[in-house]
PDB file of C-alpha atoms in Angstrom:
ATOM      1  CA  MET A   1     119.412 122.235  62.600  1.00 79.00           C
ATOM      2  CA  SER A   2     119.117 118.674  61.306  1.00 90.00           C
ATOM      3  CA  SER A   3     115.738 117.188  60.437  1.00 93.00           C
ATOM      4  CA  ARG A   4     116.048 114.910  63.465  1.00 94.00           C
ATOM      5  CA  ASP A   5     116.603 117.879  65.775  1.00 93.00           C
ATOM      6  CA  SER A   6     113.707 119.812  64.250  1.00 93.00           C
ATOM      7  CA  ILE A   7     111.357 116.842  64.696  1.00 94.00           C
ATOM      8  CA  LEU A   8     112.420 116.368  68.331  1.00 93.00           C
ATOM      9  CA  ALA A   9     112.062 120.113  68.971  1.00 92.00           C
ATOM     10  CA  ALA A  10     108.537 120.054  67.507  1.00 92.00           C
ATOM     11  CA  VAL A  11     107.590 117.069  69.670  1.00 93.00           C
ATOM     12  CA  LEU A  12     108.982 118.773  72.778  1.00 90.00           C
ATOM     13  CA  LYS A  13     107.124 122.002  71.960  1.00 91.00           C
ATOM     14  CA  ASN A  14     103.793 120.221  71.487  1.00 92.00           C
ATOM     15  CA  GLN A  15     103.603 118.242  74.732  1.00 90.00           C
ATOM     16  CA  PRO A  16     100.222 117.935  76.429  1.00 89.00           C
ATOM     17  CA  PRO A  17      99.841 119.750  79.736  1.00 88.00           C
ATOM     18  CA  ILE A  18     101.055 117.867  82.795  1.00 87.00           C
ATOM     19  CA  SER A  19      98.211 116.348  84.742  1.00 89.00           C
ATOM     20  CA  ALA A  20      98.144 114.742  88.150  1.00 88.00           C
ATOM     21  CA  LEU A  21      98.331 110.966  88.376  1.00 80.00           C
ATOM     22  CA  PRO A  22      95.068 109.223  89.261  1.00 85.00           C
ATOM     23  CA  ASP A  23      94.333 108.324  92.853  1.00 85.00           C
ATOM     24  CA  ILE A  24      94.993 104.603  93.260  1.00 79.00           C
ATOM     25  CA  SER A  25      94.383 104.363  96.995  1.00 79.00           C
ATOM     26  CA  MET A  26      91.209 102.372  96.319  1.00 78.00           C
ATOM     27  CA  PHE A  27      93.405  99.493  95.134  1.00 75.00           C
ATOM     28  CA  LYS A  28      95.165  99.198  98.472  1.00 75.00           C
ATOM     29  CA  VAL A  29      95.231  95.612  99.675  1.00 71.00           C
ATOM     30  CA  PRO A  30      95.496  94.695 103.355  1.00 72.00           C
ATOM     31  CA  GLU A  31      99.080  93.767 104.173  1.00 78.00           C
ATOM     32  CA  SER A  32      98.498  90.837 106.508  1.00 85.00           C
ATOM     33  CA  ASP A  33     100.692  87.739 106.052  1.00 90.00           C
ATOM     34  CA  LEU A  34     102.504  88.993 102.957  1.00 94.00           C
ATOM     35  CA  ARG A  35     105.033  86.167 103.222  1.00 95.00           C
ATOM     36  CA  GLY A  36     102.282  83.525 103.115  1.00 95.00           C
ATOM     37  CA  LYS A  37     100.513  85.261 100.227  1.00 94.00           C
ATOM     38  CA  TYR A  38     103.772  85.536  98.293  1.00 96.00           C
ATOM     39  CA  ILE A  39     104.664  81.874  98.817  1.00 96.00           C
ATOM     40  CA  ASP A  40     101.175  80.727  97.741  1.00 95.00           C
ATOM     41  CA  MET A  41     101.210  82.919  94.617  1.00 94.00           C
ATOM     42  CA  PHE A  42     104.755  82.021  93.594  1.00 95.00           C
ATOM     43  CA  ASN A  43     104.112  78.308  93.943  1.00 94.00           C
ATOM     44  CA  GLU A  44     100.888  78.738  91.954  1.00 92.00           C
ATOM     45  CA  ILE A  45     102.756  80.287  88.988  1.00 89.00           C
ATOM     46  CA  GLY A  46     105.198  77.386  88.750  1.00 89.00           C
ATOM     47  CA  GLY A  47     108.012  78.461  91.045  1.00 93.00           C
ATOM     48  CA  PHE A  48     109.147  77.231  94.424  1.00 96.00           C
ATOM     49  CA  ALA A  49     109.133  79.607  97.400  1.00 97.00           C
ATOM     50  CA  TYR A  50     110.317  78.795 100.900  1.00 97.00           C
ATOM     51  CA  ALA A  51     110.510  80.654 104.187  1.00 97.00           C
ATOM     52  CA  VAL A  52     113.999  80.139 105.614  1.00 97.00           C
ATOM     53  CA  GLU A  53     115.663  81.079 108.853  1.00 95.00           C
ATOM     54  CA  SER A  54     119.288  81.614 107.778  1.00 95.00           C
ATOM     55  CA  MET A  55     121.877  81.435 105.015  1.00 95.00           C
ATOM     56  CA  ASP A  56     122.824  77.983 106.325  1.00 95.00           C
ATOM     57  CA  ASP A  57     119.236  76.872 105.716  1.00 96.00           C
ATOM     58  CA  ILE A  58     119.490  78.198 102.143  1.00 96.00           C
ATOM     59  CA  LYS A  59     122.783  76.356 101.594  1.00 96.00           C
ATOM     60  CA  SER A  60     121.238  73.100 102.803  1.00 96.00           C
ATOM     61  CA  ARG A  61     118.237  73.502 100.516  1.00 96.00           C
ATOM     62  CA  ILE A  62     120.473  74.325  97.534  1.00 96.00           C
ATOM     63  CA  LYS A  63     122.635  71.242  98.132  1.00 95.00           C
ATOM     64  CA  ALA A  64     119.517  69.070  98.424  1.00 95.00           C
ATOM     65  CA  GLY A  65     117.577  70.565  95.506  1.00 94.00           C
ATOM     66  CA  PHE A  66     120.177  71.299  92.826  1.00 95.00           C
ATOM     67  CA  ASP A  67     123.101  69.558  91.149  1.00 93.00           C
ATOM     68  CA  THR A  68     125.943  71.451  92.821  1.00 91.00           C
ATOM     69  CA  GLU A  69     128.506  69.372  90.901  1.00 93.00           C
ATOM     70  CA  LYS A  70     127.648  71.573  87.924  1.00 96.00           C
ATOM     71  CA  ARG A  71     128.465  75.288  87.726  1.00 95.00           C
ATOM     72  CA  VAL A  72     126.815  77.345  90.471  1.00 96.00           C
ATOM     73  CA  ILE A  73     127.401  81.100  90.624  1.00 94.00           C
ATOM     74  CA  SER A  74     126.317  83.797  93.031  1.00 95.00           C
ATOM     75  CA  THR A  75     126.756  87.492  93.679  1.00 92.00           C
ATOM     76  CA  LEU A  76     126.528  86.898  97.425  1.00 93.00           C
ATOM     77  CA  PRO A  77     129.851  86.511  99.288  1.00 93.00           C
ATOM     78  CA  ALA A  78     128.058  84.541 102.041  1.00 93.00           C
ATOM     79  CA  LEU A  79     127.556  81.693  99.547  1.00 94.00           C
ATOM     80  CA  SER A  80     131.187  81.489  98.416  1.00 92.00           C
ATOM     81  CA  ASP A  81     131.604  77.989  99.896  1.00 92.00           C
ATOM     82  CA  ILE A  82     128.937  76.514  97.586  1.00 93.00           C
ATOM     83  CA  SER A  83     129.259  78.804  94.541  1.00 94.00           C
ATOM     84  CA  GLU A  84     131.633  80.689  92.298  1.00 92.00           C
ATOM     85  CA  PHE A  85     131.532  84.488  92.676  1.00 91.00           C
ATOM     86  CA  CYS A  86     129.852  86.203  89.726  1.00 86.00           C
ATOM     87  CA  SER A  87     131.964  89.186  88.757  1.00 81.00           C
ATOM     88  CA  SER A  88     130.631  92.050  86.694  1.00 82.00           C
ATOM     89  CA  SER A  89     133.995  92.378  84.934  1.00 85.00           C
ATOM     90  CA  VAL A  90     133.945  88.880  83.378  1.00 86.00           C
ATOM     91  CA  ASP A  91     132.945  88.364  79.745  1.00 89.00           C
ATOM     92  CA  PRO A  92     129.165  87.616  79.758  1.00 87.00           C
ATOM     93  CA  HIS A  93     129.714  84.823  77.217  1.00 90.00           C
ATOM     94  CA  SER A  94     131.551  82.848  79.908  1.00 90.00           C
ATOM     95  CA  PHE A  95     128.233  82.213  81.705  1.00 91.00           C
ATOM     96  CA  GLU A  96     126.786  79.942  79.016  1.00 91.00           C
ATOM     97  CA  ASP A  97     127.164  76.822  81.176  1.00 93.00           C
ATOM     98  CA  VAL A  98     125.660  78.070  84.451  1.00 94.00           C
ATOM     99  CA  GLU A  99     123.421  75.469  86.071  1.00 95.00           C
ATOM    100  CA  LEU A 100     122.276  77.626  89.007  1.00 96.00           C
ATOM    101  CA  ALA A 101     122.535  81.350  89.648  1.00 95.00           C
ATOM    102  CA  ILE A 102     121.839  82.631  93.151  1.00 96.00           C
ATOM    103  CA  ILE A 103     121.188  86.352  93.514  1.00 95.00           C
ATOM    104  CA  GLU A 104     119.515  88.727  95.904  1.00 95.00           C
ATOM    105  CA  GLY A 105     116.175  90.301  95.037  1.00 95.00           C
ATOM    106  CA  ARG A 106     115.486  93.932  95.869  1.00 94.00           C
ATOM    107  CA  LEU A 107     111.809  93.293  96.627  1.00 95.00           C
ATOM    108  CA  ALA A 108     109.014  90.810  96.002  1.00 97.00           C
ATOM    109  CA  VAL A 109     105.366  91.399  95.098  1.00 96.00           C
ATOM    110  CA  ALA A 110     102.744  89.251  96.848  1.00 95.00           C
ATOM    111  CA  GLU A 111      99.930  89.826  94.324  1.00 92.00           C
ATOM    112  CA  ASN A 112     101.757  88.252  91.371  1.00 93.00           C
ATOM    113  CA  GLY A 113     104.908  86.540  92.680  1.00 95.00           C
ATOM    114  CA  ALA A 114     107.337  88.861  90.904  1.00 96.00           C
ATOM    115  CA  VAL A 115     110.762  89.817  92.229  1.00 97.00           C
ATOM    116  CA  TRP A 116     112.497  93.085  91.389  1.00 97.00           C
ATOM    117  CA  LEU A 117     116.108  92.658  90.291  1.00 95.00           C
ATOM    118  CA  THR A 118     118.581  95.362  89.348  1.00 93.00           C
ATOM    119  CA  GLU A 119     121.891  95.068  87.572  1.00 89.00           C
ATOM    120  CA  GLU A 120     123.583  95.819  90.880  1.00 87.00           C
ATOM    121  CA  VAL A 121     122.367  92.512  92.386  1.00 88.00           C
ATOM    122  CA  MET A 122     122.547  90.497  89.151  1.00 89.00           C
ATOM    123  CA  GLY A 123     126.292  90.874  88.716  1.00 86.00           C
ATOM    124  CA  GLN A 124     125.665  90.872  84.970  1.00 88.00           C
ATOM    125  CA  ARG A 125     122.411  91.490  83.162  1.00 90.00           C
ATOM    126  CA  ILE A 126     122.452  88.084  81.511  1.00 91.00           C
ATOM    127  CA  ILE A 127     122.629  86.009  84.710  1.00 91.00           C
ATOM    128  CA  PRO A 128     118.905  85.643  85.567  1.00 91.00           C
ATOM    129  CA  TYR A 129     118.073  84.809  81.966  1.00 90.00           C
ATOM    130  CA  ILE A 130     120.852  82.432  80.893  1.00 91.00           C
ATOM    131  CA  SER A 131     121.148  80.109  83.869  1.00 93.00           C
ATOM    132  CA  GLN A 132     119.310  76.782  83.803  1.00 93.00           C
ATOM    133  CA  HIS A 133     117.905  77.456  87.271  1.00 95.00           C
ATOM    134  CA  LEU A 134     117.540  80.709  89.200  1.00 96.00           C
ATOM    135  CA  ALA A 135     117.403  81.153  92.962  1.00 97.00           C
ATOM    136  CA  VAL A 136     116.578  84.535  94.482  1.00 97.00           C
ATOM    137  CA  ILE A 137     116.938  85.480  98.126  1.00 97.00           C
ATOM    138  CA  VAL A 138     114.505  88.120  99.400  1.00 97.00           C
ATOM    139  CA  ARG A 139     114.137  89.566 102.874  1.00 97.00           C
ATOM    140  CA  GLU A 140     110.678  89.154 104.358  1.00 96.00           C
ATOM    141  CA  SER A 141     110.620  92.892 105.076  1.00 95.00           C
ATOM    142  CA  ASP A 142     111.036  93.521 101.327  1.00 96.00           C
ATOM    143  CA  ILE A 143     107.745  91.903 100.323  1.00 96.00           C
ATOM    144  CA  VAL A 144     105.137  94.419  99.184  1.00 95.00           C
ATOM    145  CA  SER A 145     101.464  93.789  98.582  1.00 93.00           C
ATOM    146  CA  THR A 146     100.860  95.050  95.018  1.00 92.00           C
ATOM    147  CA  MET A 147     102.664  96.283  91.930  1.00 92.00           C
ATOM    148  CA  HIS A 148     101.465  99.776  92.855  1.00 90.00           C
ATOM    149  CA  ASP A 149     103.439  99.456  96.103  1.00 91.00           C
ATOM    150  CA  ALA A 150     106.442  98.080  94.220  1.00 94.00           C
ATOM    151  CA  TYR A 151     106.535 100.972  91.771  1.00 92.00           C
ATOM    152  CA  ALA A 152     106.119 103.478  94.583  1.00 89.00           C
ATOM    153  CA  ARG A 153     109.093 101.914  96.326  1.00 92.00           C
ATOM    154  CA  ILE A 154     111.425 101.809  93.309  1.00 93.00           C
ATOM    155  CA  ALA A 155     110.434 105.232  91.984  1.00 89.00           C
ATOM    156  CA  SER A 156     113.170 106.997  93.915  1.00 84.00           C
ATOM    157  CA  GLU A 157     115.875 104.360  93.319  1.00 85.00           C
ATOM    158  CA  ASP A 158     118.783 105.008  91.008  1.00 85.00           C
ATOM    159  CA  TYR A 159     119.353 101.992  88.763  1.00 85.00           C
ATOM    160  CA  GLY A 160     120.556 101.570  85.196  1.00 85.00           C
ATOM    161  CA  PHE A 161     118.843  98.281  84.422  1.00 90.00           C
ATOM    162  CA  GLY A 162     116.170  96.406  86.323  1.00 91.00           C
ATOM    163  CA  GLY A 163     113.311  94.049  85.775  1.00 92.00           C
ATOM    164  CA  PHE A 164     110.525  92.129  87.411  1.00 95.00           C
ATOM    165  CA  ILE A 165     110.777  88.356  87.048  1.00 93.00           C
ATOM    166  CA  GLY A 166     107.776  86.244  87.958  1.00 89.00           C
ATOM    167  CA  GLY A 167     108.599  82.561  88.076  1.00 85.00           C
ATOM    168  CA  PRO A 168     110.375  80.268  85.648  1.00 84.00           C
ATOM    169  CA  SER A 169     110.379  81.030  81.963  1.00 81.00           C
ATOM    170  CA  LYS A 170     107.297  79.556  80.320  1.00 79.00           C
ATOM    171  CA  THR A 171     105.119  79.826  77.256  1.00 79.00           C
ATOM    172  CA  ALA A 172     101.979  78.098  76.047  1.00 76.00           C
ATOM    173  CA  ASP A 173     101.775  79.758  72.635  1.00 72.00           C
ATOM    174  CA  ILE A 174     102.715  76.662  70.654  1.00 70.00           C
ATOM    175  CA  GLU A 175      99.769  74.269  70.314  1.00 76.00           C
ATOM    176  CA  GLN A 176      98.588  75.374  73.780  1.00 76.00           C
ATOM    177  CA  ALA A 177     101.258  73.179  75.404  1.00 79.00           C
ATOM    178  CA  LEU A 178     103.064  74.626  78.404  1.00 75.00           C
ATOM    179  CA  VAL A 179     106.816  74.768  77.790  1.00 77.00           C
ATOM    180  CA  LEU A 180     109.120  75.626  80.696  1.00 73.00           C
ATOM    181  CA  GLY A 181     112.505  77.212  80.024  1.00 72.00           C
ATOM    182  CA  ALA A 182     111.470  78.549  76.634  1.00 70.00           C
ATOM    183  CA  HIS A 183     113.508  81.742  76.937  1.00 77.00           C
ATOM    184  CA  GLY A 184     115.005  81.654  80.427  1.00 81.00           C
ATOM    185  CA  PRO A 185     115.453  79.432  83.481  1.00 88.00           C
ATOM    186  CA  LEU A 186     113.731  76.049  83.707  1.00 89.00           C
ATOM    187  CA  SER A 187     113.011  76.670  87.382  1.00 93.00           C
ATOM    188  CA  MET A 188     112.975  79.566  89.785  1.00 95.00           C
ATOM    189  CA  THR A 189     113.185  79.326  93.540  1.00 97.00           C
ATOM    190  CA  VAL A 190     112.707  82.155  96.002  1.00 97.00           C
ATOM    191  CA  TYR A 191     114.055  81.928  99.540  1.00 98.00           C
ATOM    192  CA  ILE A 192     112.411  84.379 101.920  1.00 98.00           C
ATOM    193  CA  ILE A 193     114.697  85.117 104.835  1.00 96.00           C
ATOM    194  CA  LYS A 194     113.754  87.026 107.999  1.00 87.00           C
TER     195      LYS A 194
END
């Protein structure tokens, strides 16, 4: 047995007893008007969130709000007339010039404005982080109240890579000045569709 294996075996042998998770029901938040709460929170953290009626409404807003003469990609076939399809088999380095990426979110969290994205909806892991602007489409029925609800919902999902993204990339570490796009998109827009 190698020293690595003996160390891992010792760690496995000396695990603390399994204990029940704490009861978090006291943190339950009333789920009235989750769409309104999400939109208010997301706009407050520097993003743009809109309630939309259809994919045509989304297309109109994208044409009005973004430079569609530059490279626009999407993983959604319904947007093929305004974007290039983002394939998972393409070299990730080829996405260095993406102006706008449009992807579908798995769920959204009203308490903090986050959206849950998995590799399945990203096309490639790099897409939500390398594009200049990010647009995410979320169904109204996929908005949950709190992160507790979000984790309960994704606990049984099978995904290889996923992450919560809450608004455009920003930092205020340097001289207490807010910098947008420091390590990700300059802007993030969420379209909530019924």
